[in-house]
Amino acid sequence: MKSFISTLTLLVIATQLSFASVDFETYFENKTLRIDYLLGGNAKEQTVFLQNLKKEAHWGGTTKNLVDTFDYGNFRFKLIDKASGNLIYSRGFGSLFQEWQSTPEAKTLSRSYYQVNVMPFPKQKAQFVIDYRNRDGVFVQLFEYEIDPSNYFILEETAMKVKYSKIMGKGEVNKSIDVAFIAEGYTQEEMGKFRADVERVAGYVLNVEPFKTYANRFNIYALESVSEESGPDIPGKAIYKNTVLNSTFYTFDSERYLTTSDIKTMHDIAANVPYDHIFVLINTEKYGGAGIYNYYTSCSSDHKLSREVASHEFGHGFVGLADEYYTSGVSVEDFYNLKVEPWEPNITTLVNFESKWKSMIEEGLVTPTPRTEEYNDKVGLFEGGGYMSKGIYSPVRDCKMKSNNKDEFCPVCQKACERMLKFIIGE
Ligand SMILES: [Zn+2]
């Protein structure tokens, strides 16, 4: 009987272990598989159009946490080992395409946006799957494709050789957060300024908790991609510049929304170094930026609020945090379905508040919590967030994800940041 129990216990432990972790060496080479495609459609539907597959020299990600445990993002991709049927890699992600789907234009027009997913290079045949999150918050399969690692149509050339330098960090690649800063709107003569800007802007992000605590786990690269002309497009002022990523203000006709849609070139440049996240640094004094989860972060280099914008956008891009504001205008409509719990960790519709920060609210605190000075330092349930003043709640009266007045993330956002940091460094 005794031996029977211990065998059973061992069996249970073994099952749990195999569920919890995928062995990198068994399934992957320490290189990147990059899959390029177009995401096209309109407000009602979306389709994937495959472009090509690439094998890239560096794998910058973790070799430990291969299967996603966050369930963030409006999309996700999965890699399933063909022979065993095991899920061997997955990540959630966002896209400009999905944001565009919430604009009025998408009701009457179809568009496509370039999209790239990167993952470690599989040793054996694997099924690549893309899911999208429908209006009910449920993932639905959108696309699948069998990857044969021996397929000689998988491209291996270096797409774009770019001079780069390591600005800071000495950590081992697979145990660090590698951030590839890409020069956008910098001419050859401005590369000295770019390197100084990277050091300064990375410093802004790494000076905010919990990134500050993990600062020595970051490797920061400056990729000197050269633009013909200086600064991004400002269509609303009829200013157009020939730049390497063709970045622009007035994305979706929102003046401060500063983005690039040239995801292909962005990844071609980033591929020169191992990376976990891409930060597009845009050479301008004008206020703006963007951050989309597991897609990229961008911000203007020289506005007086670049310090605030850089860490806020990194909160979106690297961690998947939501905007906690609800007063300033955005171009998207009905971005959140109030009948569904949003996937972002720092807002709630109360559909499943237990899964969010409910346990962090002190006993007896009034909820909904009034947005008054009395509750300044309290984690509570403050109505307003995610661009809506009613029906969505955020954790504090003010947070970095709400306004530029606050120089720190709230405890709920900090906890989410720390969880992401640990996942990426493989702890
Ligand atoms: Zn927050």
Short mmCIF file of N, CA and C and ligand atoms in Angstrom, two decimals, residues 321-322 324 346 394-396 398-402 408-414, ligand 1:
data_model
loop_
_atom_site.label_atom_id
_atom_site.label_comp_id
_atom_site.label_asym_id
_atom_site.label_seq_id
_atom_site.Cartn_x
_atom_site.Cartn_y
_atom_site.Cartn_z
N LEU A 321 -0.62 46.70 -19.86
CA LEU A 321 -1.51 47.49 -19.01
C LEU A 321 -2.48 48.30 -19.88
N ALA A 322 -3.67 48.56 -19.32
CA ALA A 322 -4.68 49.37 -20.01
C ALA A 322 -4.53 50.83 -19.62
N GLU A 324 -5.89 53.90 -17.80
CA GLU A 324 -6.85 54.08 -16.72
C GLU A 324 -7.62 55.39 -16.89
N ASN A 346 -5.33 45.88 -15.07
CA ASN A 346 -5.56 47.06 -14.24
C ASN A 346 -6.88 47.78 -14.52
N SER A 394 -11.07 51.38 -12.28
CA SER A 394 -9.61 51.29 -12.17
C SER A 394 -9.21 51.28 -10.69
N PRO A 395 -7.96 50.90 -10.41
CA PRO A 395 -7.59 50.58 -9.01
C PRO A 395 -7.30 51.77 -8.09
N VAL A 396 -6.91 52.91 -8.65
CA VAL A 396 -6.51 54.04 -7.79
C VAL A 396 -7.05 55.36 -8.34
N ASP A 398 -5.20 58.02 -9.00
CA ASP A 398 -4.31 58.41 -10.10
C ASP A 398 -3.14 57.42 -10.19
N CYS A 399 -2.72 57.16 -11.42
CA CYS A 399 -1.64 56.20 -11.70
C CYS A 399 -0.97 56.66 -12.96
N LYS A 400 0.23 56.19 -13.16
CA LYS A 400 0.96 56.45 -14.42
C LYS A 400 0.14 56.08 -15.65
N MET A 401 -0.73 55.08 -15.51
CA MET A 401 -1.54 54.66 -16.64
C MET A 401 -2.77 55.55 -16.79
N LYS A 402 -2.91 56.52 -15.85
CA LYS A 402 -4.05 57.45 -15.98
C LYS A 402 -3.61 58.83 -16.42
N GLU A 408 4.48 57.44 -10.66
CA GLU A 408 4.66 56.01 -10.41
C GLU A 408 3.43 55.20 -10.82
N PHE A 409 3.69 53.90 -11.01
CA PHE A 409 2.58 52.98 -11.28
C PHE A 409 1.87 52.68 -9.96
N CYS A 410 0.57 52.45 -10.02
CA CYS A 410 -0.18 52.08 -8.81
C CYS A 410 0.23 50.67 -8.39
N PRO A 411 -0.12 50.25 -7.15
CA PRO A 411 0.29 48.91 -6.70
C PRO A 411 -0.20 47.78 -7.60
N VAL A 412 -1.37 47.95 -8.21
CA VAL A 412 -1.91 46.89 -9.09
C VAL A 412 -1.07 46.81 -10.37
N CYS A 413 -0.74 47.96 -10.95
CA CYS A 413 0.10 47.97 -12.16
C CYS A 413 1.50 47.45 -11.83
N GLN A 414 2.01 47.85 -10.66
CA GLN A 414 3.36 47.40 -10.26
C GLN A 414 3.42 45.88 -10.15
ZN ZN B 1 -2.37 51.58 -12.37
#
